[in-house]
PDB file of C-alpha atoms in Angstrom:
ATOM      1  CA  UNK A 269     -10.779   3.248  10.743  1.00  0.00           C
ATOM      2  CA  UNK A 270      -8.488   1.436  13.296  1.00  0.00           C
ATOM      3  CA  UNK A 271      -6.088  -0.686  10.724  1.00  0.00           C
ATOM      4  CA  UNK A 272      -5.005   0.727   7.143  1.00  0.00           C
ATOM      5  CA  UNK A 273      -2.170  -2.006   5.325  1.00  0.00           C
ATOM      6  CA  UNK A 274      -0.739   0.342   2.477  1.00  0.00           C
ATOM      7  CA  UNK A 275       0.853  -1.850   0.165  1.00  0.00           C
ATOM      8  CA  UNK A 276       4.267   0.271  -1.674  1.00  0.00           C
ATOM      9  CA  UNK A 277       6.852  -0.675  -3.960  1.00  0.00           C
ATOM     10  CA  UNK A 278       9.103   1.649  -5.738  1.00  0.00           C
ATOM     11  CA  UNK A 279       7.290   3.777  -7.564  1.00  0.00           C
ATOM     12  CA  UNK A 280       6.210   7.756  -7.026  1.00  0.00           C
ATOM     13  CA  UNK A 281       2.653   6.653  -6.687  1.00  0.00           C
ATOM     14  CA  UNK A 282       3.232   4.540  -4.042  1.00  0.00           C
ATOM     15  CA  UNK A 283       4.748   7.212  -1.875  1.00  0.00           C
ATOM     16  CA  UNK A 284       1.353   9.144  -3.228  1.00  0.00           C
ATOM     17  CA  UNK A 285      -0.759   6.745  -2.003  1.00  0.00           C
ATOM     18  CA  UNK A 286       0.871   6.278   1.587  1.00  0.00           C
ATOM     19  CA  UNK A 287       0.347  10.335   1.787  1.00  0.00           C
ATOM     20  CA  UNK A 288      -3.149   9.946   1.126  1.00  0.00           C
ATOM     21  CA  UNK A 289      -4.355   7.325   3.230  1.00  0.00           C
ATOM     22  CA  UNK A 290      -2.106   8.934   6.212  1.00  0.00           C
ATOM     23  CA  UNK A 291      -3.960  12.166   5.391  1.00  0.00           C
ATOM     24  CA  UNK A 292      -7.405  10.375   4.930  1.00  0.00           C
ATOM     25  CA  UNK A 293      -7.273   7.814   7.836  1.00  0.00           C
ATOM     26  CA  UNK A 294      -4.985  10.169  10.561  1.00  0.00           C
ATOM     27  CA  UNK A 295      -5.994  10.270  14.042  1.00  0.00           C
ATOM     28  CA  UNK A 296      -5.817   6.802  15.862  1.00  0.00           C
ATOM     29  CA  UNK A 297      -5.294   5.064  12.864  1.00  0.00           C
ATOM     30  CA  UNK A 298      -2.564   2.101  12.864  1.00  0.00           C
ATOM     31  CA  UNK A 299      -0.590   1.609   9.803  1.00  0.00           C
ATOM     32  CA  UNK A 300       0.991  -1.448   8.266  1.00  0.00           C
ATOM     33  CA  UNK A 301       3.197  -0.664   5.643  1.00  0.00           C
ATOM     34  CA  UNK A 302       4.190  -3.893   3.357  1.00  0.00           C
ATOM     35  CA  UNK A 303       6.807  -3.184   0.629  1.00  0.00           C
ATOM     36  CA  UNK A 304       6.372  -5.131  -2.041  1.00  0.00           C
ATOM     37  CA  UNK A 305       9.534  -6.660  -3.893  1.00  0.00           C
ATOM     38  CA  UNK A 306       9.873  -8.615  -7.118  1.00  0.00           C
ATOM     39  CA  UNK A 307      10.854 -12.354  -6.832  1.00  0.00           C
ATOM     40  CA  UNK A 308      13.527 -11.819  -8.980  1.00  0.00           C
ATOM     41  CA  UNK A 309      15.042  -8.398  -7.677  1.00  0.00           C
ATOM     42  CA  UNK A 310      18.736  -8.110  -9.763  1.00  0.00           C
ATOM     43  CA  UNK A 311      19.426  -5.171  -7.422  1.00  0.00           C
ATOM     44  CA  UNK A 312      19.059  -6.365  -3.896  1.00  0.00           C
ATOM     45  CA  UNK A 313      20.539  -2.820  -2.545  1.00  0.00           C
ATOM     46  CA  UNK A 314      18.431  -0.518  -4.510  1.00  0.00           C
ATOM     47  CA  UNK A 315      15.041  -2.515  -2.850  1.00  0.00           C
ATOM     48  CA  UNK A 316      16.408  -2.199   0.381  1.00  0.00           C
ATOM     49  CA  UNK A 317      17.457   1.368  -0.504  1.00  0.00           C
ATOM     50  CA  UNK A 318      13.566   2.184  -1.202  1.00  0.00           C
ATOM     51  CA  UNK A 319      12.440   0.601   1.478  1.00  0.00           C
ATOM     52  CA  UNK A 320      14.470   2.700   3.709  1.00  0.00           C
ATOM     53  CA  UNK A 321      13.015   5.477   1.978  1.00  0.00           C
ATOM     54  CA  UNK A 322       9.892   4.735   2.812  1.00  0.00           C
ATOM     55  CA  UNK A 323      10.445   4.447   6.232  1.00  0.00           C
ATOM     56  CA  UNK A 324      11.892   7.988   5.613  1.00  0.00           C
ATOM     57  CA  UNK A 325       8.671   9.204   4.350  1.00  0.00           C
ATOM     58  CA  UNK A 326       6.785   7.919   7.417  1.00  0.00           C
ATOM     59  CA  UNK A 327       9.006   9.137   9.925  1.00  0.00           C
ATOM     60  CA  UNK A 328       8.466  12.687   8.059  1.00  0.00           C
ATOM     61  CA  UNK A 329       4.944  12.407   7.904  1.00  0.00           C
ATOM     62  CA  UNK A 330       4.492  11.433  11.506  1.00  0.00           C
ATOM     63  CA  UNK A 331       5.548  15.020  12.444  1.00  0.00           C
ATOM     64  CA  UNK A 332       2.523  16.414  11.163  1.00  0.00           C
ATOM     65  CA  UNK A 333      -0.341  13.704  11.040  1.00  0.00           C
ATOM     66  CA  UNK A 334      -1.328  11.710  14.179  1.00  0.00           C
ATOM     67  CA  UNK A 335      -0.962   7.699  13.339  1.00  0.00           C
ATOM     68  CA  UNK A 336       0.889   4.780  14.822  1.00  0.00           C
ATOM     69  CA  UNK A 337       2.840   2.271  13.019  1.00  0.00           C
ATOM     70  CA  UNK A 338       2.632  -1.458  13.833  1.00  0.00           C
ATOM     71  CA  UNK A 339       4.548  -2.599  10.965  1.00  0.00           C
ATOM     72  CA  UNK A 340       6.708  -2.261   8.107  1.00  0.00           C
ATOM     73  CA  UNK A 341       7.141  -5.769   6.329  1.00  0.00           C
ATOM     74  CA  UNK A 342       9.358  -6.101   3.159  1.00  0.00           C
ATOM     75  CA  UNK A 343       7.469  -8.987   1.267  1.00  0.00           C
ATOM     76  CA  UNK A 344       8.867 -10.834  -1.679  1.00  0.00           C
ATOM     77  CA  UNK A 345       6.338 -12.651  -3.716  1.00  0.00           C
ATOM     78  CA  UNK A 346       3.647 -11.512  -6.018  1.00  0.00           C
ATOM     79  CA  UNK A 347       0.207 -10.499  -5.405  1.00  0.00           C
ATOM     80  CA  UNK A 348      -1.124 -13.741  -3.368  1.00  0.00           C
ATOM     81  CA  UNK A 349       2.043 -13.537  -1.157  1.00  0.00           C
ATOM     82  CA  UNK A 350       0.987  -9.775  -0.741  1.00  0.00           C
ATOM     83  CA  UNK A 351      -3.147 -10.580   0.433  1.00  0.00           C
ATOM     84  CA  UNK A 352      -1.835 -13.556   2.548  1.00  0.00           C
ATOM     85  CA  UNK A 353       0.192 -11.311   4.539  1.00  0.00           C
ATOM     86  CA  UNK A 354      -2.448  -9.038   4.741  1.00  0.00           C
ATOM     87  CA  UNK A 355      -4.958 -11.361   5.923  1.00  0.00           C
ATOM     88  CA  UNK A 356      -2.489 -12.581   8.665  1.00  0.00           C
ATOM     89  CA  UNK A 357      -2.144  -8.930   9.711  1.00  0.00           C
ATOM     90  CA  UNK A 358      -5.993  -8.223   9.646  1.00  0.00           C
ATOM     91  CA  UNK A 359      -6.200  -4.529   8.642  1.00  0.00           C
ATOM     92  CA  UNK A 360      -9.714  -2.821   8.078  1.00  0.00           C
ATOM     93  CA  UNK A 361      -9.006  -1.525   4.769  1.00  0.00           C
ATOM     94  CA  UNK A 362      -6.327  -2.071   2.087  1.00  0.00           C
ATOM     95  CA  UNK A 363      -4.915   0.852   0.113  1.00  0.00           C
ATOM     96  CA  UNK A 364      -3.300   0.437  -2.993  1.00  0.00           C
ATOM     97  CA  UNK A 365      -2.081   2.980  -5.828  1.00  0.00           C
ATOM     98  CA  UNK A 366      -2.520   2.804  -8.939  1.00  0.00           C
ATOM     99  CA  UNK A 367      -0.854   4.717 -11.922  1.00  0.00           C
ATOM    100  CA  UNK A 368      -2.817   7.671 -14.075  1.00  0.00           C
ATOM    101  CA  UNK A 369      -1.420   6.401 -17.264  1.00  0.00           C
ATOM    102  CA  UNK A 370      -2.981   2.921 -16.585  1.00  0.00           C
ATOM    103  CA  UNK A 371      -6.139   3.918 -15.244  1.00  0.00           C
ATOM    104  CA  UNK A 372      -8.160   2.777 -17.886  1.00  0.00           C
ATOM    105  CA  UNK A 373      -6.327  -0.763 -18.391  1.00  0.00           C
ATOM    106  CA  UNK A 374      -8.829  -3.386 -18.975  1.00  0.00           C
ATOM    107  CA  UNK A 375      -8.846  -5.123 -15.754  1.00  0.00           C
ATOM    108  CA  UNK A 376      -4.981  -6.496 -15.394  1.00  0.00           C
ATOM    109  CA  UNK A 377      -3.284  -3.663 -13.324  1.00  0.00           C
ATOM    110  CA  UNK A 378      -2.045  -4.917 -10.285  1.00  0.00           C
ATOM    111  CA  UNK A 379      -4.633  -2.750  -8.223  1.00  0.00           C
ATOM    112  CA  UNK A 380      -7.695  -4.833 -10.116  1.00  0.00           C
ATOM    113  CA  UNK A 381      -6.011  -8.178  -8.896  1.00  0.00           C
ATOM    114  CA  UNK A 382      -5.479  -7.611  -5.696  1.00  0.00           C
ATOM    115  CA  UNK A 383      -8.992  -5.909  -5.280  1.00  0.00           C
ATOM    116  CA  UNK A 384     -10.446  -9.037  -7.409  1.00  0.00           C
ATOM    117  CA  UNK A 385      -8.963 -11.528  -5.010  1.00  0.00           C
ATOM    118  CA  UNK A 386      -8.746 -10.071  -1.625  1.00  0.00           C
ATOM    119  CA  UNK A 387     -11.531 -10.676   1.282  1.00  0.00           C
ATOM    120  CA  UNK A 388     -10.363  -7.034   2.945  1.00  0.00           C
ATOM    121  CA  UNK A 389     -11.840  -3.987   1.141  1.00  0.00           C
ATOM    122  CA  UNK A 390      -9.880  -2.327  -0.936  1.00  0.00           C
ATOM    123  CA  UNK A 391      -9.274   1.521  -1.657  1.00  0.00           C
ATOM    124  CA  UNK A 392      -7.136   2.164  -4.870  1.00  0.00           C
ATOM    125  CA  UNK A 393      -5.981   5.542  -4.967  1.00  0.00           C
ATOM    126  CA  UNK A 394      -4.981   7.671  -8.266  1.00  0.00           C
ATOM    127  CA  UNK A 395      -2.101  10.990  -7.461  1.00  0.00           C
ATOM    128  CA  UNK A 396      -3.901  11.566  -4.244  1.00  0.00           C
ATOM    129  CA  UNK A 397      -7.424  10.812  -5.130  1.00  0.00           C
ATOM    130  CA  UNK A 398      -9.534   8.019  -4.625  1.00  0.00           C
ATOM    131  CA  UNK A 399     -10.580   6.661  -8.108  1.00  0.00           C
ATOM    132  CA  UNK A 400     -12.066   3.467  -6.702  1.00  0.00           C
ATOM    133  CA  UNK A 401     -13.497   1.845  -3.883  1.00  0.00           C
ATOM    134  CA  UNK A 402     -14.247  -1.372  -3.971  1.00  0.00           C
ATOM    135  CA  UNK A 403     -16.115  -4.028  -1.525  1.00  0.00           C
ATOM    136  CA  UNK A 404     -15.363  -6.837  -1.743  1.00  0.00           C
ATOM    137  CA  UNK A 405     -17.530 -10.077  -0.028  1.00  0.00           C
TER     138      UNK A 405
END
């Protein structure tokens, strides 16, 4: 794998799923981390504050897995801002989380959309575990 784009927001998974594909991907793997923020954020501080965070969380991890960073992009929008800025940055794989307690959703968790409409494969990834991995064209 040469070019993982993790896509976070705020949540606990999230920072799960960055974990995992740093652990899964490692050596010689660049990462592009894109932060995904609501349209209509009421708390402008508290997304920058997370974001921050998980800068935080990479710095940390980079002292114990081998990877290089080539981006961190805040990205306000929904899911189709999200793939288009994706596509621009032409990763390998995209690696998504997606929450236990929704696992079993009928097909309208954010994960199935973005794996529905993306042209990048996607890997969606449940507390550390791969629960999907999906193909896509």
């Amino acid at each position: 794998m040469k070019k993982v784009c993790v896509f976070v927001d705020d949540t606990r998974t999230s920072f799960d799923t960055l974990k995992w594909a740093l652990n899964s991907f490692g050596f010689e793997t660049e990462v592009v981390l894109l932060h995904a923020r609501p349209l209509d954020s009421e708390f402008p501080k508290e997304a920058e504050a997370i974001f921050q965070k998980s800068i935080k969380l990479l710095r940390d991890l980079a002292k114990t897995i081998s990877f290089r960073v080539i981006g961190l992009l805040s990205v306000q929008g929904g899911i189709s801002t999200l793939l288009e800025k994706a596509e621009e940055l032409g990763p390998d794989v995209i690696v998504v989380g997606q929450h236990k307690k929704t696992l079993f959703r009928p097909r309208h968790h954010t994960c199935d959309m973005i794996a529905r409409n993306s042209s990048i494969p996607v890997i969606v990834v449940q507390s550390q575990k791969v629960v999907k991995d999906v193909n896509i064209k």
